[in-house]
Short mmCIF file of C-alpha atoms in Angstrom, two decimals:
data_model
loop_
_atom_site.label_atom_id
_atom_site.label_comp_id
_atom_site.label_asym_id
_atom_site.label_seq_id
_atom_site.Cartn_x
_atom_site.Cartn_y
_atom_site.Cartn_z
CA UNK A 1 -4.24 -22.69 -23.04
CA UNK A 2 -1.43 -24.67 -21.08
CA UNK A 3 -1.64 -24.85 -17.41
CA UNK A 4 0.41 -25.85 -14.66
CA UNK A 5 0.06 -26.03 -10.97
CA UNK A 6 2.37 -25.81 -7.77
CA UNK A 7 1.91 -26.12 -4.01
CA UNK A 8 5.67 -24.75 -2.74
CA UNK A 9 8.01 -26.57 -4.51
CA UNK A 10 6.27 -29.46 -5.45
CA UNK A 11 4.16 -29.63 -9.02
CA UNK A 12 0.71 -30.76 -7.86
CA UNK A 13 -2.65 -31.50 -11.13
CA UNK A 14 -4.82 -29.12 -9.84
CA UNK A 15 -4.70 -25.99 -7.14
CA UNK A 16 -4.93 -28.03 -3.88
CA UNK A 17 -7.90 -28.46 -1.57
CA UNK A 18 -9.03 -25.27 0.77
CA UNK A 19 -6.95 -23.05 -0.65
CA UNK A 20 -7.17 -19.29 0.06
CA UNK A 21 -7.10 -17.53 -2.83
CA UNK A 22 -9.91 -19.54 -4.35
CA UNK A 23 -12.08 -19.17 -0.54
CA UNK A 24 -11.34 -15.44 0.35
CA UNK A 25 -9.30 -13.89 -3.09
CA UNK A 26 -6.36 -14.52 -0.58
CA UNK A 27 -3.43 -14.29 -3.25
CA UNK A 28 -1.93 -11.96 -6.11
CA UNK A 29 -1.11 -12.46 -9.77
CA UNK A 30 0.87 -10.63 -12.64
CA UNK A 31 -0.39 -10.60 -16.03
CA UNK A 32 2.15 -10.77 -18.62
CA UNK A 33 3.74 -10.23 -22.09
CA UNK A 34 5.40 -13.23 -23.62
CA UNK A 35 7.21 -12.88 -26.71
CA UNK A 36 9.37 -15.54 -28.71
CA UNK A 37 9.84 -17.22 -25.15
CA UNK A 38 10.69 -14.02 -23.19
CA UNK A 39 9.00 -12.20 -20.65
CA UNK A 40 8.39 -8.27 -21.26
CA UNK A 41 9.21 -6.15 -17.70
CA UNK A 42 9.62 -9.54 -16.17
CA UNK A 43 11.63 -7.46 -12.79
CA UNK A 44 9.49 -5.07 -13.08
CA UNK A 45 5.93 -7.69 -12.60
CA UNK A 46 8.70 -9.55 -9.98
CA UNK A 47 8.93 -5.70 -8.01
CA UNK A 48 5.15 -5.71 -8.06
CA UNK A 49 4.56 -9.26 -7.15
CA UNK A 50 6.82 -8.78 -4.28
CA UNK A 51 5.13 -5.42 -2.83
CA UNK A 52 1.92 -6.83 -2.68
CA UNK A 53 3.19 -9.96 -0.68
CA UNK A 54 4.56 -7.61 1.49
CA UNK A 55 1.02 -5.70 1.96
CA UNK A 56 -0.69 -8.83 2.05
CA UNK A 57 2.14 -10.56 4.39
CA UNK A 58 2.32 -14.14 2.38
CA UNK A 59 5.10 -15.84 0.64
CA UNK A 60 6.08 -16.20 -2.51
CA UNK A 61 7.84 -19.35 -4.06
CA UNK A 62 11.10 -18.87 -5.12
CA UNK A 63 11.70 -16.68 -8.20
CA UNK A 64 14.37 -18.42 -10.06
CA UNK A 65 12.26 -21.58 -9.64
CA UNK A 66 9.37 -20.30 -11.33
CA UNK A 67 11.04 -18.47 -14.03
CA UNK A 68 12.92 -22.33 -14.95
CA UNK A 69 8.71 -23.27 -15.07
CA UNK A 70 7.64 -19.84 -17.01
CA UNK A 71 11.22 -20.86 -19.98
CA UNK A 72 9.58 -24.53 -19.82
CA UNK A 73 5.60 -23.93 -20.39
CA UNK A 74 6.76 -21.14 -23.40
CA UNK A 75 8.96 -23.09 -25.07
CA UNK A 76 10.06 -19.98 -27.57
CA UNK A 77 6.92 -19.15 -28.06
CA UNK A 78 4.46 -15.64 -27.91
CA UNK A 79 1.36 -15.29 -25.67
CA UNK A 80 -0.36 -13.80 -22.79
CA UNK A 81 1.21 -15.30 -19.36
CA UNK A 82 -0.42 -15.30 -16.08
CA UNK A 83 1.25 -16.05 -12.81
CA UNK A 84 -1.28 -16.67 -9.28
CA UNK A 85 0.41 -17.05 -5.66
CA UNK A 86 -2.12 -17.45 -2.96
CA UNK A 87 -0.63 -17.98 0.45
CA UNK A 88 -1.97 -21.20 0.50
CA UNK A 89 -4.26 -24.02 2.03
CA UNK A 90 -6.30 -23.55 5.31
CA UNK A 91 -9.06 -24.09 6.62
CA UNK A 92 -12.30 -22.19 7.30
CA UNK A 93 -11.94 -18.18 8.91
CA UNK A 94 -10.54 -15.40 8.13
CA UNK A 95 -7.42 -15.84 10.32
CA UNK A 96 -4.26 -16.69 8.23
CA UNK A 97 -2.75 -19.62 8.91
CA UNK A 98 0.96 -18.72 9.93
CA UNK A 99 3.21 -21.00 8.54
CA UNK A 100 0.99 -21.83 4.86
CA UNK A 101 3.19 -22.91 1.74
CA UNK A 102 1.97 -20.25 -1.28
CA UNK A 103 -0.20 -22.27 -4.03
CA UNK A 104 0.94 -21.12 -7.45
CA UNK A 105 -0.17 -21.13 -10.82
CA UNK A 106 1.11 -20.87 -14.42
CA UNK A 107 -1.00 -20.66 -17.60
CA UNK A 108 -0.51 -19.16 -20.87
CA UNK A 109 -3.42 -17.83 -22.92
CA UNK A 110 -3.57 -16.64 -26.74
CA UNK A 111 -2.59 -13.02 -27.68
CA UNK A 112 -5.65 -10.52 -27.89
CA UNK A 113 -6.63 -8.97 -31.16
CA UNK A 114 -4.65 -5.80 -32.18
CA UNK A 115 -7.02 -2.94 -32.50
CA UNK A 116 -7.41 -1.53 -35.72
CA UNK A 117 -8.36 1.95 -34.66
CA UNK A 118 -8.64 4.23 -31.83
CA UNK A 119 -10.47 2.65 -28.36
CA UNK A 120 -14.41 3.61 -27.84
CA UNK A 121 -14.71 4.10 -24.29
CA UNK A 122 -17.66 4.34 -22.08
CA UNK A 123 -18.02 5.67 -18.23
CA UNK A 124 -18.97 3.12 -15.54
CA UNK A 125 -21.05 2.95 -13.00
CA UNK A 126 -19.60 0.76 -10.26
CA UNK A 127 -17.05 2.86 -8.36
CA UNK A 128 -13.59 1.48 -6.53
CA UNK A 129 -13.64 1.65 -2.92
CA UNK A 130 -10.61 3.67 -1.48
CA UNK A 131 -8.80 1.36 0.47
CA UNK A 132 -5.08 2.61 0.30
CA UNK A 133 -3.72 -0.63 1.73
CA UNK A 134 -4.48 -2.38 -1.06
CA UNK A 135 -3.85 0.25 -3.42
CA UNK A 136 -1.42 -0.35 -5.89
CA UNK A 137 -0.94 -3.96 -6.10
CA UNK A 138 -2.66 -6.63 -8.14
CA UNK A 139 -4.83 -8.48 -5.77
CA UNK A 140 -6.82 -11.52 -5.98
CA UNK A 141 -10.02 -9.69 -5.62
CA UNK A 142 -11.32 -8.32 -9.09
CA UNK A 143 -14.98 -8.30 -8.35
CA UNK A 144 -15.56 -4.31 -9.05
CA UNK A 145 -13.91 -4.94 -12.23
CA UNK A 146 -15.91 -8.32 -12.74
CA UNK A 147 -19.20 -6.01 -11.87
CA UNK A 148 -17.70 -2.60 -13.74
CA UNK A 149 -17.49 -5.01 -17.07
CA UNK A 150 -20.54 -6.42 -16.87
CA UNK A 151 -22.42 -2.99 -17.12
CA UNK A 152 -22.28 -3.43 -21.33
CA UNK A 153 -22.37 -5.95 -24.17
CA UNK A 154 -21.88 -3.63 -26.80
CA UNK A 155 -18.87 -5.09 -29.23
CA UNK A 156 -18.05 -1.43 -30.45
CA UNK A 157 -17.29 -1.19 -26.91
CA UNK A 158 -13.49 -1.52 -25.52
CA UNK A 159 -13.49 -0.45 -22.39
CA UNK A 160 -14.60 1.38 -19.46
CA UNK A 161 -13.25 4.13 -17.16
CA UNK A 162 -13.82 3.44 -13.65
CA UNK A 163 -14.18 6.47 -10.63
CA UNK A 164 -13.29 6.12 -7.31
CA UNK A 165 -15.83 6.20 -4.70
CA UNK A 166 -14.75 10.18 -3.91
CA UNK A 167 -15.19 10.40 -7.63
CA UNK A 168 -11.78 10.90 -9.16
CA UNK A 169 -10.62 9.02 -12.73
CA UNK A 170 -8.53 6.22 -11.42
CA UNK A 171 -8.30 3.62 -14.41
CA UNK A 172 -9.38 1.76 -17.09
CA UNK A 173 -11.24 -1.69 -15.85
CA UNK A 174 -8.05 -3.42 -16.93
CA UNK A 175 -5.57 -0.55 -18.11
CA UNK A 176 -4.74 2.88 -16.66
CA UNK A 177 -5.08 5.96 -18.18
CA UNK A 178 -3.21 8.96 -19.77
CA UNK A 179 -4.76 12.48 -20.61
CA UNK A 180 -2.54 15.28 -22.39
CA UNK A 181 -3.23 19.06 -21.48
CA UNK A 182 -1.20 21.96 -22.96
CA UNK A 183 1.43 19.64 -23.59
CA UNK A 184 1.79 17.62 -20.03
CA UNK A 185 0.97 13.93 -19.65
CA UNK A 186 -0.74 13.33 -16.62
CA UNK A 187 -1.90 9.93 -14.76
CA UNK A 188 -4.38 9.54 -11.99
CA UNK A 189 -2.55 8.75 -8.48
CA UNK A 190 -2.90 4.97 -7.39
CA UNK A 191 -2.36 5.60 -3.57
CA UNK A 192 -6.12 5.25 -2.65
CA UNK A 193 -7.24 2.34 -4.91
CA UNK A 194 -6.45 0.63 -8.56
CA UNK A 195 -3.38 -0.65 -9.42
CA UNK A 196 -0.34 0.50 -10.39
CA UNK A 197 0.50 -1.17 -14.08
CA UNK A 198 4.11 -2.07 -15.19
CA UNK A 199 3.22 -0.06 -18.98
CA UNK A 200 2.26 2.78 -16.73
CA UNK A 201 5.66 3.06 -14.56
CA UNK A 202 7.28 2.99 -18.02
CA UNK A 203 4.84 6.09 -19.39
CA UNK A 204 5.29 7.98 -16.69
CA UNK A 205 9.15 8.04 -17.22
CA UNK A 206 9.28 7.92 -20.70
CA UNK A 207 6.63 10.96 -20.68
CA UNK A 208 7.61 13.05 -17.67
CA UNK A 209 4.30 12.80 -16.53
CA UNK A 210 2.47 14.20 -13.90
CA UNK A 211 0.27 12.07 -11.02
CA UNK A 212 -2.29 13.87 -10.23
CA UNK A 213 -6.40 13.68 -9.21
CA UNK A 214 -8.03 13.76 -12.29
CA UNK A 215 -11.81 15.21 -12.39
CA UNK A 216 -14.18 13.31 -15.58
CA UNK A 217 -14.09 16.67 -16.73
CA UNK A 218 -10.34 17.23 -17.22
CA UNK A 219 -10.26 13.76 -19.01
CA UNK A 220 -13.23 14.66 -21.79
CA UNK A 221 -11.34 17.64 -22.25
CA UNK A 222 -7.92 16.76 -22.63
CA UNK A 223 -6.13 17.31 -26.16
CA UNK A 224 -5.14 13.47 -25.87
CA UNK A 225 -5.82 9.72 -24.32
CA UNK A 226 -4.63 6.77 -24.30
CA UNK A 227 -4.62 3.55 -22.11
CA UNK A 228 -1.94 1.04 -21.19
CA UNK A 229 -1.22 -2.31 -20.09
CA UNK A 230 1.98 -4.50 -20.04
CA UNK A 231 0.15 -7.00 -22.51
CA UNK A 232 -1.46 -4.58 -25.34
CA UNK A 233 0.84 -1.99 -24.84
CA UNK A 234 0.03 1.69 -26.02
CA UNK A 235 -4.01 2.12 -26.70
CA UNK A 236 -5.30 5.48 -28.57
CA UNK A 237 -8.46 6.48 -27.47
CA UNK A 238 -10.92 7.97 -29.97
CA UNK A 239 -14.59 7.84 -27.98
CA UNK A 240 -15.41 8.06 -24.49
CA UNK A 241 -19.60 9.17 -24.94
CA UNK A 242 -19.65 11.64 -26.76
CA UNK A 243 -15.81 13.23 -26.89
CA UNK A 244 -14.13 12.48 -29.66
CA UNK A 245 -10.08 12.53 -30.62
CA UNK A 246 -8.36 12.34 -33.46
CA UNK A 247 -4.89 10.00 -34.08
CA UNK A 248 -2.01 12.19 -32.12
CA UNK A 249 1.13 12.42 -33.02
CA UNK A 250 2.53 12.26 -29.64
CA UNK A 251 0.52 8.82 -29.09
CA UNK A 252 1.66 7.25 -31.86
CA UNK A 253 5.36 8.52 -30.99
CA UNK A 254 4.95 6.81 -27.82
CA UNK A 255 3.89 3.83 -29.79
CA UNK A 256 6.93 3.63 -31.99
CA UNK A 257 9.07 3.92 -28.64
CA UNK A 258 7.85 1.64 -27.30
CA UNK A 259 7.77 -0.80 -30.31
CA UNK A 260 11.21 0.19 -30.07
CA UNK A 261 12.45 -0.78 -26.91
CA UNK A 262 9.93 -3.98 -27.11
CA UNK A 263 9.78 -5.47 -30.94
CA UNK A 264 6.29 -7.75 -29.51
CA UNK A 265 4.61 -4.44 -29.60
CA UNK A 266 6.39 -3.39 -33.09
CA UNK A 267 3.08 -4.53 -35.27
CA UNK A 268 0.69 -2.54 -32.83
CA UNK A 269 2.23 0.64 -34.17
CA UNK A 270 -0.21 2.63 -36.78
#
């Protein structure tokens, strides 16, 4: 893993002392596909990035600088990149400090294994908290996920769906979710919690689909699922309990699309 750290403009060796995102979860980040030195969606994690400094009312560093840092840390090369801003140092309480320089971090990590087969899903336990100001973004604060993942240590395991605390599907723990029923595509709404992924914005157009409350039921009965991120791309789901699916040929369309339009995903397609 290479790592490099900022405090505004200045390159710094570690994140700096009192710093808010470490204390309080005070900051955002983007998680991100890197392939032969380029950055998949890279406006599209920027558009993100930027609403959730909006919501969260902190700065970001300039853009073009750290894109001249994300070209110089991947050198060409492929790999999973992750970007933190916190809004800075200060000291103790909850009350920002007003005029904080954002703390900023780079690191690149290895690419995660390609699945060979469909996803085995399980339901969780811990539920998201409706908090609609929040909703959306990619927040510091991961600790339902931290807790949600933590419910299993089973390898034949992928992933868990996680419920609201009204108890509507929202997401996977670190993916969202698609469900197919008489031919429509349909997403749970992000405007009450979870977060609203860059692969997702791109389903939803490419699909036509449909946001919409999902109940657990309408998901173990759809004719189709799959999950999404921007890093692993298009996920077929064949278990969640005890629902099964078979390999669909509109999934692995989607695939091929988006292998397509994004060659780092081309040897993820069955």
């Amino acid at each position: 893993m290479s790592v490099r750290w900022f405090s505004g403009e200045r390159a710094v060796p570690a994140w700096p002392d009192h710093d808010r995102g470490t204390a309080y979860g005070d900051g955002l980040f983007e998680t991100m596909r890197a392939h032969r030195g380029n950055v998949l969606w890279w406006d599209a994690h920027w558009q993100r990035l930027a609403r959730g400094a909006t919501a969260l009312r902190l700065r970001l560093p300039d853009q073009a600088r750290v894109r001249d840092e994300v070209n110089a840390l991947l050198d060409g090369g492929d790999g999973v990149l992750k970007l933190i801003v916190t809004r800075g140092s200060g000291g103790r309480g909850y009350a920002p400090p007003p005029d904080a320089e954002p703390n900023w971090n780079l690191a690149v990590h290895p690419l995660p294994a390609v699945p060979t087969a469909g996803l085995q899903l399980r339901w969780c336990d811990t539920r998201l908290a409706l908090q609609p100001a929040l909703a959306g973004i990619k927040h510091c604060n991961r600790l339902e996920q931290v807790l949600a993942r933590g419910e299993w240590s089973d390898p034949d395991v992928h992933e868990g769906l996680m419920l609201s605390q009204a108890g509507d599907v929202v997401s996977a723990i670190a993916a969202n979710v698609f469900v197919l029923h008489e031919g429509q595509w349909k997403t749970p709404r992000i405007d009450r919690c979870g977060v609203a992924g860059v692969c997702r914005s791109w389903a939803l157009d490419t699909l036509q689909a449909q946001e919409a409350r999902l109940a657990v039921t309408e998901v173990e009965a759809a004719d189709a699922v799959f999950l999404c991120n921007a890093v692993r791309g298009i996920l077929p789901v064949a278990r969640l309990g005890a629902c099964t699916w078979r390999p669909h040929p509109q999934v692995a369309q989607l695939q091929r699309h988006l292998a397509a339009e994004h060659p780092a995903f081309a040897t993820e397609v069955s």
